[in-house]
Coordinates of C-alpha atoms and ligand atoms in Angstrom, one line a residue:
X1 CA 5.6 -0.2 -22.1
X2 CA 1.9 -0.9 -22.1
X3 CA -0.6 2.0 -20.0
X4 CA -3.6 1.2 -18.8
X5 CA -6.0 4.6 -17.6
X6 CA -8.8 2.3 -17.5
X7 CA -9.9 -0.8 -15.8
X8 CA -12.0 -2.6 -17.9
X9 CA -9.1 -1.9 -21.1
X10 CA -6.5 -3.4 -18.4
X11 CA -8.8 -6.3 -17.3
X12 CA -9.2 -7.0 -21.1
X13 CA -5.2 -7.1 -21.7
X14 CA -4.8 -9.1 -18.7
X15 CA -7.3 -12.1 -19.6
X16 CA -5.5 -12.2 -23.4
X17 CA -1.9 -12.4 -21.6
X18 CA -2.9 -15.1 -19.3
X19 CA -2.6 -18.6 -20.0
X20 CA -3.3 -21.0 -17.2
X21 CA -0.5 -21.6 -15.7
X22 CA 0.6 -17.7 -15.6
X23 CA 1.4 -16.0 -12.6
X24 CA 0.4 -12.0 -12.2
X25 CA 3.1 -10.0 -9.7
X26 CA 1.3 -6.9 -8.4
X27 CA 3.0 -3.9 -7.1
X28 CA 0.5 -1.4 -5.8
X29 CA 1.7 2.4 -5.4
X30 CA 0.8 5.7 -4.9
X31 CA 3.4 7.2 -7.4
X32 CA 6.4 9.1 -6.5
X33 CA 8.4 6.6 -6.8
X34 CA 11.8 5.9 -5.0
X35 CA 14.0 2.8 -4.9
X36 CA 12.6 1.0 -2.6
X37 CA 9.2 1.1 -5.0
X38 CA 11.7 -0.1 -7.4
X39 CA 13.0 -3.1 -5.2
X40 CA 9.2 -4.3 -4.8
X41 CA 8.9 -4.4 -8.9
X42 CA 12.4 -6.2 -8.8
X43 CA 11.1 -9.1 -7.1
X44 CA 7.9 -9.1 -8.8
X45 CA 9.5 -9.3 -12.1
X46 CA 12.0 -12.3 -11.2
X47 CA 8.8 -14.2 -9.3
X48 CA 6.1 -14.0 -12.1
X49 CA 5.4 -14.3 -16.1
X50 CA 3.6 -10.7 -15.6
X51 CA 4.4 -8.0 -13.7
X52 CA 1.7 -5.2 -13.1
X53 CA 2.3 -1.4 -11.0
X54 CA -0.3 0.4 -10.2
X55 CA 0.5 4.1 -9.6
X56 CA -3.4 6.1 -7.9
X57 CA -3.5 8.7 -5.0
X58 CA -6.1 6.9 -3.3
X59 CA -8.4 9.8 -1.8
X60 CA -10.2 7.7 0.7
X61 CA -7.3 7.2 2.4
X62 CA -6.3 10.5 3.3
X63 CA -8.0 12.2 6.2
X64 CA -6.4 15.2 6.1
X65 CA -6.9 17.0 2.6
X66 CA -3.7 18.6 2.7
X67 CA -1.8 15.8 2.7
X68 CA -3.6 14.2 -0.3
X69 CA -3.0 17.8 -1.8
X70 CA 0.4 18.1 -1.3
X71 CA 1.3 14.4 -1.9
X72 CA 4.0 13.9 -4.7
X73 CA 2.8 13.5 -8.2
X74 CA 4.9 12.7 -11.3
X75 CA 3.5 10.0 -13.7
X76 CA 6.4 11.1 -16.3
X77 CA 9.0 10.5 -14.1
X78 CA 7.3 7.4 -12.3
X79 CA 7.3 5.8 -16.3
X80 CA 11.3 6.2 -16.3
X81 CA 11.6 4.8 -13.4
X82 CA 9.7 1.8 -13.6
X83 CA 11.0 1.2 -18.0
X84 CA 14.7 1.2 -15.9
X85 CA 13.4 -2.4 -14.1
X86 CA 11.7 -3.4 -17.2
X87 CA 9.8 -2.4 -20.4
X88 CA 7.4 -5.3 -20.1
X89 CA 5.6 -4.0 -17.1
X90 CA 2.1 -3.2 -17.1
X91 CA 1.3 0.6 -15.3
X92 CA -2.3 1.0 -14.9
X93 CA -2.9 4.4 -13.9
X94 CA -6.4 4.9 -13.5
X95 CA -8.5 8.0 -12.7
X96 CA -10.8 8.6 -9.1
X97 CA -13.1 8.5 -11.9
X98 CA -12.4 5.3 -13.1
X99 CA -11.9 3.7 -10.0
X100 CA -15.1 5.3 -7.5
X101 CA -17.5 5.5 -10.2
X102 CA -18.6 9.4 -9.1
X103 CA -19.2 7.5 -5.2
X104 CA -15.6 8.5 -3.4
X105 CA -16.1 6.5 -0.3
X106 CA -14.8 4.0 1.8
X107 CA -16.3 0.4 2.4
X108 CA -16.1 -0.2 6.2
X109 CA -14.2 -3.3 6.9
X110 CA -13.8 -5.0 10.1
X111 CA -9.6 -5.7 10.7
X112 CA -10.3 -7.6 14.0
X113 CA -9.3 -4.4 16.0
X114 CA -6.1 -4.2 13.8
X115 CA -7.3 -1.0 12.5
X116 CA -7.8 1.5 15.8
X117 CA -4.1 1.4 17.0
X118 CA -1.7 3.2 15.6
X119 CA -1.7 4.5 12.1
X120 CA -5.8 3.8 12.7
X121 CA -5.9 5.9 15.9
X122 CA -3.9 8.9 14.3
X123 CA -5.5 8.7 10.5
X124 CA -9.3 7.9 11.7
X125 CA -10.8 6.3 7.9
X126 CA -7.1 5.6 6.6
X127 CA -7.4 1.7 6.7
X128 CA -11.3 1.6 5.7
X129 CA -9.3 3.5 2.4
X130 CA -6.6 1.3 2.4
X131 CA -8.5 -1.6 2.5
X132 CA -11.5 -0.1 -0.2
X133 CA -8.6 0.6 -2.9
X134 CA -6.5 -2.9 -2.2
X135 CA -9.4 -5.0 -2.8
X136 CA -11.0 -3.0 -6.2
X137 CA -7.1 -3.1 -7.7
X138 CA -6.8 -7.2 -6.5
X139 CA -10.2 -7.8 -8.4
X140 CA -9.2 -5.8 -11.3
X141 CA -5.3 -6.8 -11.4
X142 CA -6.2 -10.6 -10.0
X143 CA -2.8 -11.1 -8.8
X144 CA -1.2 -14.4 -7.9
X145 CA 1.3 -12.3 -5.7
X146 CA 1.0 -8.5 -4.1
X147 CA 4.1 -6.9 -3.1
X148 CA 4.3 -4.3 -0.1
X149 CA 7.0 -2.8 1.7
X150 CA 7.6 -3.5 5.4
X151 CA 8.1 0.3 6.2
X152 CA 4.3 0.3 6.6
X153 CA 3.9 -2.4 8.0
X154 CA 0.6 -2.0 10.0
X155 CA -1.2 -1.5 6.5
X156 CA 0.8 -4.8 5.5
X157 CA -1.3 -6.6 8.8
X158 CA -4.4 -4.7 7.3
X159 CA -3.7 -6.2 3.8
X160 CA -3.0 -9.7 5.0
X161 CA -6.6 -10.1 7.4
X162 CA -8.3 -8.4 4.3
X163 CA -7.0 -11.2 2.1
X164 CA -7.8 -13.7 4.6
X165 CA -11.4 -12.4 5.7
X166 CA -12.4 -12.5 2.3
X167 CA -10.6 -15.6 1.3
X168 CA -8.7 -13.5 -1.8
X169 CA -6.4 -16.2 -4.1
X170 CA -3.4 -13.7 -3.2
X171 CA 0.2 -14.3 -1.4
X172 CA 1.1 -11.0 0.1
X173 CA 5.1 -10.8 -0.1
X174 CA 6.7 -8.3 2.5
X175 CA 9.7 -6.6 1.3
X176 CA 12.7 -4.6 3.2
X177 CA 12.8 -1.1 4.1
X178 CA 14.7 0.4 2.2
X179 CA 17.1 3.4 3.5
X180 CA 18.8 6.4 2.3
X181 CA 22.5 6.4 3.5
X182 CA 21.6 8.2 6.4
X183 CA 19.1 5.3 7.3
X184 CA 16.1 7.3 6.7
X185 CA 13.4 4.7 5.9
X186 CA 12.6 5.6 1.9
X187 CA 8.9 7.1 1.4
X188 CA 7.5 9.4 -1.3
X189 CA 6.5 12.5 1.4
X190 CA 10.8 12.7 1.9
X191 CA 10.2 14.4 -1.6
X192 CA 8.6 17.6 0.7
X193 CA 12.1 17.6 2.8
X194 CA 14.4 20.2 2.1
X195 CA 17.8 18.8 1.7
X196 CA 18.8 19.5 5.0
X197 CA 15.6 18.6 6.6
X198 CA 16.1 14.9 4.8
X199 CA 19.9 14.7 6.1
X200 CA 18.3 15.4 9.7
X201 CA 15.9 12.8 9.6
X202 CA 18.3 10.3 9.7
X203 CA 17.9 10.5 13.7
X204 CA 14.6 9.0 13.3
X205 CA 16.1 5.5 12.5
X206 CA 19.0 6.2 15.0
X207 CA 16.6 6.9 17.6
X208 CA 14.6 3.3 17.2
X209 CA 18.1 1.7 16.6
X210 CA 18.6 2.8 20.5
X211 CA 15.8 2.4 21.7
X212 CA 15.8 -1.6 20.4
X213 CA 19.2 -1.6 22.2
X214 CA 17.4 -0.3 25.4
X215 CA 14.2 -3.0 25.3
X216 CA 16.7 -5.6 25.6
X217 CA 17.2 -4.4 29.7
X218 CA 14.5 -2.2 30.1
X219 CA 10.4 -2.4 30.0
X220 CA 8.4 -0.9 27.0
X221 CA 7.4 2.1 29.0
X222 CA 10.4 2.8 29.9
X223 CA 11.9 2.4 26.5
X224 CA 9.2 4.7 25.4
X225 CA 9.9 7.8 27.9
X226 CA 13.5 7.5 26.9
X227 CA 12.3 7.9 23.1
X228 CA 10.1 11.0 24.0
X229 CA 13.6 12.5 25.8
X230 CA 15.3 12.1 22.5
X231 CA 12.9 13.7 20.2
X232 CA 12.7 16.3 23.0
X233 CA 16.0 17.0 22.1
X234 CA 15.6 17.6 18.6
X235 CA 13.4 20.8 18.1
X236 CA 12.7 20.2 14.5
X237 CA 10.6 17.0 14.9
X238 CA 7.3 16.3 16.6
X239 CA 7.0 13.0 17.7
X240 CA 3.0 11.9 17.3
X241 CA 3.6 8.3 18.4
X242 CA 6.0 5.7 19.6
X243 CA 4.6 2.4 20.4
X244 CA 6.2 -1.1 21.0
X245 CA 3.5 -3.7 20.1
X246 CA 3.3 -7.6 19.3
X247 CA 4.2 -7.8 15.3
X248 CA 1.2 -10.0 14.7
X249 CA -2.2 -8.4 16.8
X250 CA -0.1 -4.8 17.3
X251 CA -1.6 -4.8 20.8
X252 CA 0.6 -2.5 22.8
X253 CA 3.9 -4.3 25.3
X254 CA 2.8 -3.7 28.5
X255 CA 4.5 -6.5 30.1
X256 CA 7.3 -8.2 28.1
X257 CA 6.7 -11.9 27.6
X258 CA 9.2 -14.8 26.3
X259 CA 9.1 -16.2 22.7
X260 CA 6.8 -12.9 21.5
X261 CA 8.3 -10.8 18.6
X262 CA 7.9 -7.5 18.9
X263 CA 8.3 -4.2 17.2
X264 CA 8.4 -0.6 18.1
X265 CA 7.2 1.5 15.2
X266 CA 6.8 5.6 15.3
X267 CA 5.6 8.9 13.5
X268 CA 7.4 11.9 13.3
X269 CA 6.4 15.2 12.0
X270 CA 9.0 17.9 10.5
X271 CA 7.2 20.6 10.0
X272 CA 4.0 19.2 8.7
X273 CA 5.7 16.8 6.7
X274 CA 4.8 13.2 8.5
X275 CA 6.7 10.5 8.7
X276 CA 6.3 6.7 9.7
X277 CA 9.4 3.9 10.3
X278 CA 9.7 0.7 12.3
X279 CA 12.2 -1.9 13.7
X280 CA 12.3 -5.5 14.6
X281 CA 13.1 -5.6 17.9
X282 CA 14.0 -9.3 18.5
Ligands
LIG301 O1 1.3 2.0 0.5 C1 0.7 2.7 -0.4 O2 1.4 3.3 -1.3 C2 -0.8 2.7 -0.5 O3 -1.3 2.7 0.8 C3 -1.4 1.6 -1.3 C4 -1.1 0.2 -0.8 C5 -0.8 1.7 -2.8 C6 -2.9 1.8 -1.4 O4 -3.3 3.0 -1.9

């Protein structure tokens, strides 16, 4: 399997590979790598000639420095996993170093409003991050196709108005969620779950399953207070938001109207591990 540390060694490889008519399947990650990571390079592999991962802890992204402490790292174990789907895919794993140039900051971007709900309103930066890393790793990669799971799904919005706004040569491909049996949306942070804490979470998905069942008879709020019972009744998990918003602007449901798909999406803490999921609701 070829490695890449360094971007100018990968954009080198890259332009050698390339004929004309190639096509480059990107799968950006932050490492830690679970199945559903492994789905995204599945697809990319079958779609494209080339198939490049990326695996960087992206530090502008993180506002709390805990988190980007504590966030799962394990490039030997991340190489396994991705040789399983196939030898011929390119990792780049670069350095901060590499990537920042010694200046660790954000760009500021402007999402069309996109950015303050949510996610945005919780992790203040997290998308200015999101979108600073995206668009340096699509001008080094060049990718005819970026895969992203829908599990975060805001960030998916983000990456698709980036790619617009500055006219990028990029299809952005949304993959499924994919669950544990317990229907625990996958995610690298369910490495910091103890066992049991991971089988518990499985409410999290229950939960949204009911309330989509109770938005079909009953207004957003209301679908939202009976959300904030539930999680009341489960002491181990701290519910930071629930919101039921229009899939394509995010602006918040306040009054339900015909032909509009909508989505309810939430984070959950256990403990101080956070986690994110979201449902379809049409
Ligand atoms: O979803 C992630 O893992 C990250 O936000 C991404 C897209 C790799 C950017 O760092």
């Amino acid at each position: 399997m070829q490695i890449f540390n360094r971007k100018a060694a990968l954009m080198d490889y890259l332009t050698s590979k390339k004929t004309t008519n190639s096509s480059i399947g990107f799968v950006p990650t932050m490492g830690a790598l679970h199945k559903g990571h492994q789905s995204l390079m599945i697809q990319s592999v079958n779609e494209n000639d080339i198939t490049v991962v990326s695996i960087f802890v992206n530090p502008t992204q993180f506002n709390n420095p805990e988190d980007l402490e504590k966030y799962p790292r394990d490039l030997d174990a991340d190489i396994l996993k991705i040789q399983d789907i196939s030898p011929n895919i390119i990792l780049f794993a670069p350095t901060v170093e590499d990537i920042y140039e010694g200046k660790i900051i954000s760009q500021s971007f402007d999402f069309d409003g996109l950015e303050n709900k949510m996610e945005g309103k919780f992790r203040p930066g997290h998308f200015d991050g999101v979108g600073t890393i995206v668009k340096r790793l699509f001008e080094i990669v060049n990718p005819t196709k970026a895969y992203f799971g829908e599990k975060d799904f805001q960030q998916v919005q983000i990456v698709k108005k980036m790619v617009e706004k500055n006219h990028l040569p990029v299809t952005i491909v949304v993959c499924p969620i994919y669950r544990e049996i317990n229907n625990l949306a996958m995610s690298s942070r369910n490495e910091r779950l103890t066992l049991q804490q991971k089988e518990e979470a499985g409410v999290i998905y229950k939960i949204l399953n009911g309330a989509k069942a109770k938005f079909v008879n009953n207004s957003a709020k209301k679908t939202a207070e009976w959300v904030t019972n539930e999680f009341e009744k489960n002491k181990n998990f701290t519910l930071e938001y629930f919101e039921i918003a229009d899939e394509e602007t995010l602006s918040t449901c306040t009054r339900k109207v015909k032909n509009k798909k909508y989505r309810a999406f939430i984070a959950v803490f256990i403990n101080n591990v956070r986690l994110i999921d979201t449902i379809s609701l049409n």
